[in-house]
PDB file of C-alpha atoms in Angstrom:
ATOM      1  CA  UNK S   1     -24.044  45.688 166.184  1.00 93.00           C
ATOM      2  CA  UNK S   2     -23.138  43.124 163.777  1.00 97.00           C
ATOM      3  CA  UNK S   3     -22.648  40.374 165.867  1.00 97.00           C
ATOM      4  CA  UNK S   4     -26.473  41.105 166.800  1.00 98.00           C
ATOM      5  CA  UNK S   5     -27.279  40.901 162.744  1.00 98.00           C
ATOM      6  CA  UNK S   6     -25.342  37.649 162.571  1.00 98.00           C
ATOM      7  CA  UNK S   7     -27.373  36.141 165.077  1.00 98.00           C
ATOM      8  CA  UNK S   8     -30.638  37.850 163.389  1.00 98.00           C
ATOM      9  CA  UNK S   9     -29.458  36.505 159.824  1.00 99.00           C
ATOM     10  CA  UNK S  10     -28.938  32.583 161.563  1.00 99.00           C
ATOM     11  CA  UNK S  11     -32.415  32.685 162.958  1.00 99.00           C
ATOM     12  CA  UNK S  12     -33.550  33.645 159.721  1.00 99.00           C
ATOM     13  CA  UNK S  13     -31.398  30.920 158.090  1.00 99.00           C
ATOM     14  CA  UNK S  14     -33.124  28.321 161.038  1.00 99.00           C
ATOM     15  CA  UNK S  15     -37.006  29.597 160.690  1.00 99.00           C
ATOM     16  CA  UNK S  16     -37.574  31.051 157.435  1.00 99.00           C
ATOM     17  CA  UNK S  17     -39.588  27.965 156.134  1.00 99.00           C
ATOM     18  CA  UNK S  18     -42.531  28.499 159.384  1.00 98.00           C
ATOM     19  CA  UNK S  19     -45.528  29.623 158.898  1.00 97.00           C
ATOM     20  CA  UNK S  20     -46.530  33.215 160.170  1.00 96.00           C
ATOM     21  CA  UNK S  21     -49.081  35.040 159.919  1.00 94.00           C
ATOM     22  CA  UNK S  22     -48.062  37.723 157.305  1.00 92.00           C
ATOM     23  CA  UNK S  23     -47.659  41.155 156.891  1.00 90.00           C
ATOM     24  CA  UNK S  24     -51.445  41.668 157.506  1.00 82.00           C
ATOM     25  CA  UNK S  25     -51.284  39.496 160.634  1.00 83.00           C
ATOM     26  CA  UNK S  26     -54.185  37.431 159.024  1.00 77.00           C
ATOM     27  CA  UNK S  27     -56.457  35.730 161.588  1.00 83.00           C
ATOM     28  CA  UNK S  28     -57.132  31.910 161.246  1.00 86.00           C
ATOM     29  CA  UNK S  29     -54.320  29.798 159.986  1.00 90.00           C
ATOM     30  CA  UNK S  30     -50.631  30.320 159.509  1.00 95.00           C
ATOM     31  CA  UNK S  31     -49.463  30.127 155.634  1.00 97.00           C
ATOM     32  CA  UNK S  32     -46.049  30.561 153.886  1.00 98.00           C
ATOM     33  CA  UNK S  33     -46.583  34.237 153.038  1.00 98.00           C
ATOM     34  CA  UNK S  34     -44.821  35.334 149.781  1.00 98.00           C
ATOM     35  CA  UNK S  35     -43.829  38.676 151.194  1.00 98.00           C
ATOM     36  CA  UNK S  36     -42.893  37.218 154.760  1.00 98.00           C
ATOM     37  CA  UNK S  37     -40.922  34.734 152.340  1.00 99.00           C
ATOM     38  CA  UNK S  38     -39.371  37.412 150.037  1.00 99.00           C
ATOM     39  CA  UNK S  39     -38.158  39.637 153.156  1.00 99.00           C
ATOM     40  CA  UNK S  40     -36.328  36.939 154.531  1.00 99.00           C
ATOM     41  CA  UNK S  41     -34.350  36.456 150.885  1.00 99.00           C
ATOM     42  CA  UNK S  42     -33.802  40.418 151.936  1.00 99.00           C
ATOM     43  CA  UNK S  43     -32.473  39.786 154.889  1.00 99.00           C
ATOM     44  CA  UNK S  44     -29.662  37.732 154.222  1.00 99.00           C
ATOM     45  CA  UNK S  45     -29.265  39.375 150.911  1.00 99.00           C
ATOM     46  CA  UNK S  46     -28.520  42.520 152.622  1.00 99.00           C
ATOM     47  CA  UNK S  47     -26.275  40.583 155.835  1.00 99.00           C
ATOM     48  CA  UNK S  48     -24.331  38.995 152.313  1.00 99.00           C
ATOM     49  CA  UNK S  49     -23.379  42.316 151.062  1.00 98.00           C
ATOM     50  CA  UNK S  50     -22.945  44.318 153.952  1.00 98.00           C
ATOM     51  CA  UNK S  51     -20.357  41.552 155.320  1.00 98.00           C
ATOM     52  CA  UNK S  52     -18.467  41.907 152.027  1.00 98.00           C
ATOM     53  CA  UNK S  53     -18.516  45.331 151.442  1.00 98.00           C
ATOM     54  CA  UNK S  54     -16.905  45.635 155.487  1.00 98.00           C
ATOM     55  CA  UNK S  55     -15.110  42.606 155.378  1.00 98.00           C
ATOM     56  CA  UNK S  56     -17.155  41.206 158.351  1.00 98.00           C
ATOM     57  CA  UNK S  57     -16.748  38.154 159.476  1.00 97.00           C
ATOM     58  CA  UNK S  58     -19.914  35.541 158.576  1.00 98.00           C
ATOM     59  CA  UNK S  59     -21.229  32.545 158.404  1.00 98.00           C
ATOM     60  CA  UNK S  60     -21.360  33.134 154.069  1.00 98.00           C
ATOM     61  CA  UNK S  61     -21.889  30.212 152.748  1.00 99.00           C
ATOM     62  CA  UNK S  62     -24.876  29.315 154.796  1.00 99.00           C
ATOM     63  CA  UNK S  63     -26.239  32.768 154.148  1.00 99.00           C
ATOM     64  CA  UNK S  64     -25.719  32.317 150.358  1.00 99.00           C
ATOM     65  CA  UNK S  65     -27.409  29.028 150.395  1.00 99.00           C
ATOM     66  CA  UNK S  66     -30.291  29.655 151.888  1.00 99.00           C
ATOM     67  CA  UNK S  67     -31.013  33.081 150.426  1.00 99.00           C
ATOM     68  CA  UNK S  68     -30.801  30.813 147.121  1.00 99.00           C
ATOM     69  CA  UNK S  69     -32.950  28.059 148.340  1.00 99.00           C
ATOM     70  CA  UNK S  70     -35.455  31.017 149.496  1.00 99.00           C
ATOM     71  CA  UNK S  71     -35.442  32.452 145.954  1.00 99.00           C
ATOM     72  CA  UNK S  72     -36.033  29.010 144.073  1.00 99.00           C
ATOM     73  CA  UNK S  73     -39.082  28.171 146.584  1.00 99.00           C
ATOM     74  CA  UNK S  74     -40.695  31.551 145.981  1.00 99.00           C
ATOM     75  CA  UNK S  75     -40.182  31.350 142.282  1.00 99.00           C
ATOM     76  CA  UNK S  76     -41.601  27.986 142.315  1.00 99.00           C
ATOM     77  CA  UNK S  77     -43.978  27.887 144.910  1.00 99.00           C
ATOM     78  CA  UNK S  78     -45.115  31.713 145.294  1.00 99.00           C
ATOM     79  CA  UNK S  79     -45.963  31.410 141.462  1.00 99.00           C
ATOM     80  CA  UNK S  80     -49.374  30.830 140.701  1.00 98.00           C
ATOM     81  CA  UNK S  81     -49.695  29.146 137.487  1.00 98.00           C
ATOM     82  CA  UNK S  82     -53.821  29.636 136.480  1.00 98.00           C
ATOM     83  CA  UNK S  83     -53.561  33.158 137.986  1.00 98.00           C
ATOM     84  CA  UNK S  84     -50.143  33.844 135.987  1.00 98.00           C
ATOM     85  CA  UNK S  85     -49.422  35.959 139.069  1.00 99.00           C
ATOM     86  CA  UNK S  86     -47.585  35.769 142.296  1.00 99.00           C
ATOM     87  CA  UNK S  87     -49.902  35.258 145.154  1.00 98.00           C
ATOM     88  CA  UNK S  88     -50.218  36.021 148.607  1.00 97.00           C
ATOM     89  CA  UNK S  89     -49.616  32.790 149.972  1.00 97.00           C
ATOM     90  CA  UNK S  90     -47.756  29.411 148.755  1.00 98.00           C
ATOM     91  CA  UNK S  91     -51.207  27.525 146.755  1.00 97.00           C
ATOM     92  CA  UNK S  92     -53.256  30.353 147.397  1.00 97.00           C
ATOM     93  CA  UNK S  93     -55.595  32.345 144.591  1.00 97.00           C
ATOM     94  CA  UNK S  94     -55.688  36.130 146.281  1.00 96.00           C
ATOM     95  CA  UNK S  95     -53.530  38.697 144.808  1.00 97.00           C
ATOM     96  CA  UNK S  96     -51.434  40.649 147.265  1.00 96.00           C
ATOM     97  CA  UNK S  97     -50.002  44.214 146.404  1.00 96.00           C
ATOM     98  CA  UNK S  98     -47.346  43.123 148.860  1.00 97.00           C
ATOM     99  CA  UNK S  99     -45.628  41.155 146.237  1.00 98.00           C
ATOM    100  CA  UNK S 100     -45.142  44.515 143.914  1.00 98.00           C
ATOM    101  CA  UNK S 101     -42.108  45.014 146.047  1.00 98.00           C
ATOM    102  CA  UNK S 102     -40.282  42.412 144.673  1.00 99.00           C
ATOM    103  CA  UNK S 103     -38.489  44.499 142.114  1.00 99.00           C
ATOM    104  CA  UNK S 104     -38.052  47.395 144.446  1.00 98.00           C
ATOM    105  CA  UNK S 105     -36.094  45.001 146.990  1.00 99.00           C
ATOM    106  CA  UNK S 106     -34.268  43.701 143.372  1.00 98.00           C
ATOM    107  CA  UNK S 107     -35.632  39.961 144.260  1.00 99.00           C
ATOM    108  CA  UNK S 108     -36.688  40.472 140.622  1.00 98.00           C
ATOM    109  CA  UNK S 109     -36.346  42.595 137.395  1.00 98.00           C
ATOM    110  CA  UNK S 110     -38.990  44.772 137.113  1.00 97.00           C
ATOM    111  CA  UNK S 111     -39.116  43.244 133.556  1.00 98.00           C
ATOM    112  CA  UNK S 112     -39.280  39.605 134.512  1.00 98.00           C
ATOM    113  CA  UNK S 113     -41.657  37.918 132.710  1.00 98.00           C
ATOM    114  CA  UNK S 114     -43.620  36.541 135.341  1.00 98.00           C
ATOM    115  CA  UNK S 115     -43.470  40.440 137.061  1.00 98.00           C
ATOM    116  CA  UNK S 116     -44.692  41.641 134.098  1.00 98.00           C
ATOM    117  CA  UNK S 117     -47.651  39.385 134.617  1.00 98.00           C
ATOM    118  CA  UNK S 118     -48.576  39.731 138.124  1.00 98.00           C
ATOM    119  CA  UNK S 119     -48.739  43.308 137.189  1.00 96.00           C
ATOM    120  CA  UNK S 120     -51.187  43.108 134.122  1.00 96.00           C
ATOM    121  CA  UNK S 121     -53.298  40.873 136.511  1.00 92.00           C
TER     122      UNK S 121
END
């Protein structure tokens, strides 16, 4: 089983910065989805601590660094400054509930500032 999840976690290290088509499989053009985004920081998130907490062997470093590079882009580019909200989509305007899980997948604090703001909006 976890030499299945290490190959899992390096193809989401290799295509976690495509395009897809979102959790609502939207029709028309790909985007970067925030959620599609955030559950890829999951991913490896979750491949980081289950390989420490077994001692598995894994590729840590890479998974570290991009579940870090992940975080920065989403914080940066999921952020939507005018809307002081996350949005569903990197330079998009529509709200998403799919972003409220942020907190629950501890991505954020549910008392982060900018959180706290995509909830009052």
């Amino acid at each position: 089983l976890w030499q299945y999840l290490q190959k899992m976690l390096n193809q989401v290290c290799d295509r976690w910065q495509e395009k897809d088509q979102g959790i609502w499989e939207m029709r028309g053009n790909e985007q970067h989805f925030v959620y599609s985004k955030v559950m890829c920081w999951v991913a490896l998130d979750r491949g980081l601590r289950l390989a420490e907490k077994r001692s598995f062997p894994a590729p840590r470093e890479r998974w570290l660094q991009v579940r870090d590079k992940i975080y920065r882009e989403v914080m940066e580019l999921g952020w939507n400054e005018s809307k002081q909200s996350f949005t569903q989509a990197y330079g998009s305007d529509q709200l998403d509930a799919s972003v409220l899980i942020m907190p629950m997948v501890f991505f954020l604090s549910p008392n982060d500032p900018k959180m706290l703001k995509t909830l009052d909006t």
